[in-house]
mmCIF file of C-alpha atoms in Angstrom:
data_model
loop_
_atom_site.group_PDB
_atom_site.id
_atom_site.type_symbol
_atom_site.label_atom_id
_atom_site.label_comp_id
_atom_site.label_asym_id
_atom_site.label_seq_id
_atom_site.Cartn_x
_atom_site.Cartn_y
_atom_site.Cartn_z
ATOM 1 C CA MET A 168 -3.152 -86.735 61.299
ATOM 2 C CA ASP A 169 -6.623 -88.239 61.834
ATOM 3 C CA LYS A 170 -6.637 -91.946 62.643
ATOM 4 C CA THR A 171 -9.828 -93.907 62.230
ATOM 5 C CA THR A 172 -10.322 -97.148 64.070
ATOM 6 C CA GLN A 173 -11.870 -99.788 61.891
ATOM 7 C CA THR A 174 -13.627 -102.762 63.367
ATOM 8 C CA PRO A 175 -13.467 -106.090 61.560
ATOM 9 C CA LYS A 176 -16.492 -107.044 59.545
ATOM 10 C CA GLN A 177 -18.650 -109.565 61.382
ATOM 11 C CA ASP A 178 -20.344 -111.360 58.521
ATOM 12 C CA ALA A 179 -21.212 -115.001 58.236
ATOM 13 C CA PRO A 180 -18.151 -117.234 58.588
ATOM 14 C CA GLY A 181 -16.133 -117.981 55.478
ATOM 15 C CA ASN A 182 -15.511 -121.526 54.296
ATOM 16 C CA ALA A 183 -12.410 -121.711 56.457
ATOM 17 C CA ASP A 184 -14.635 -121.215 59.521
ATOM 18 C CA LYS A 185 -17.496 -123.509 58.509
ATOM 19 C CA ASP A 186 -17.699 -127.240 59.010
ATOM 20 C CA PRO A 187 -16.710 -128.856 55.678
ATOM 21 C CA ASP A 188 -19.914 -130.917 55.848
ATOM 22 C CA ASP A 189 -21.840 -127.634 55.532
ATOM 23 C CA TRP A 190 -19.997 -126.382 52.433
ATOM 24 C CA THR A 191 -22.279 -126.043 49.413
ATOM 25 C CA THR A 192 -19.402 -127.224 47.188
ATOM 26 C CA GLY A 193 -18.081 -129.840 49.609
ATOM 27 C CA ASP A 194 -19.086 -132.733 47.390
ATOM 28 C CA GLU A 195 -17.064 -131.422 44.432
ATOM 29 C CA PRO A 196 -13.617 -132.885 43.718
ATOM 30 C CA MET A 197 -10.828 -131.429 45.854
ATOM 31 C CA THR A 198 -8.956 -128.470 44.437
ATOM 32 C CA GLY A 199 -5.476 -128.695 42.986
ATOM 33 C CA ALA A 200 -4.082 -126.847 45.992
ATOM 34 C CA GLN A 201 -5.773 -129.273 48.387
ATOM 35 C CA ALA A 202 -4.452 -132.252 46.420
ATOM 36 C CA SER A 203 -0.903 -130.921 46.405
ATOM 37 C CA TYR A 204 -0.851 -130.143 50.124
ATOM 38 C CA LEU A 205 -2.632 -133.354 51.050
ATOM 39 C CA LYS A 206 -0.131 -135.386 49.050
ATOM 40 C CA THR A 207 2.747 -133.699 50.885
ATOM 41 C CA LEU A 208 1.136 -134.232 54.290
ATOM 42 C CA SER A 209 0.317 -137.855 53.464
ATOM 43 C CA GLU A 210 3.927 -138.549 52.504
ATOM 44 C CA GLU A 211 5.223 -136.912 55.696
ATOM 45 C CA ALA A 212 2.799 -138.936 57.821
ATOM 46 C CA GLY A 213 3.497 -142.202 55.982
ATOM 47 C CA GLU A 214 -0.147 -142.365 54.887
ATOM 48 C CA THR A 215 -1.725 -143.227 51.557
ATOM 49 C CA PHE A 216 -2.875 -140.319 49.385
ATOM 50 C CA ASP A 217 -6.382 -140.695 47.927
ATOM 51 C CA PRO A 218 -6.726 -138.482 44.821
ATOM 52 C CA ASP A 219 -10.492 -139.069 44.619
ATOM 53 C CA MET A 220 -11.539 -137.180 47.765
ATOM 54 C CA THR A 221 -14.127 -134.417 47.747
ATOM 55 C CA LYS A 222 -13.315 -130.894 48.910
ATOM 56 C CA ALA A 223 -14.906 -131.582 52.286
ATOM 57 C CA GLU A 224 -13.153 -134.937 52.762
ATOM 58 C CA ALA A 225 -9.810 -133.410 51.780
ATOM 59 C CA SER A 226 -10.270 -130.530 54.214
ATOM 60 C CA LYS A 227 -10.957 -132.907 57.102
ATOM 61 C CA ARG A 228 -8.014 -135.124 56.139
ATOM 62 C CA ILE A 229 -5.711 -132.107 55.902
ATOM 63 C CA ASP A 230 -6.762 -131.027 59.398
ATOM 64 C CA ALA A 231 -6.098 -134.512 60.783
ATOM 65 C CA LEU A 232 -2.713 -134.829 59.085
ATOM 66 C CA GLN A 233 -1.666 -131.338 60.162
ATOM 67 C CA GLU A 234 -2.251 -132.381 63.757
ATOM 68 C CA ARG A 235 -0.380 -135.618 63.247
ATOM 69 C CA THR A 236 2.622 -134.031 61.517
ATOM 70 C CA GLY A 237 2.733 -130.850 63.585
ATOM 71 C CA ARG A 238 2.127 -128.656 60.527
ATOM 72 C CA GLY A 239 -0.447 -125.943 60.306
ATOM 73 C CA ALA A 240 -2.024 -123.855 63.003
#
């Protein structure tokens, strides 16, 4: 059996790796998935949920609340 070793593709970083301020769609309204997760995190942290955030703002807030609540990476 011939095994081929594949190396991971080393392209430009995806949105998950880029600073949200650099996203080309960062000023668009947050996605439904972001809103749902952010609402859950906000409730767990005892924080107010702002449904009018942009994608970039929501991403940053999610990161901050994940740290605060111990969720996420």
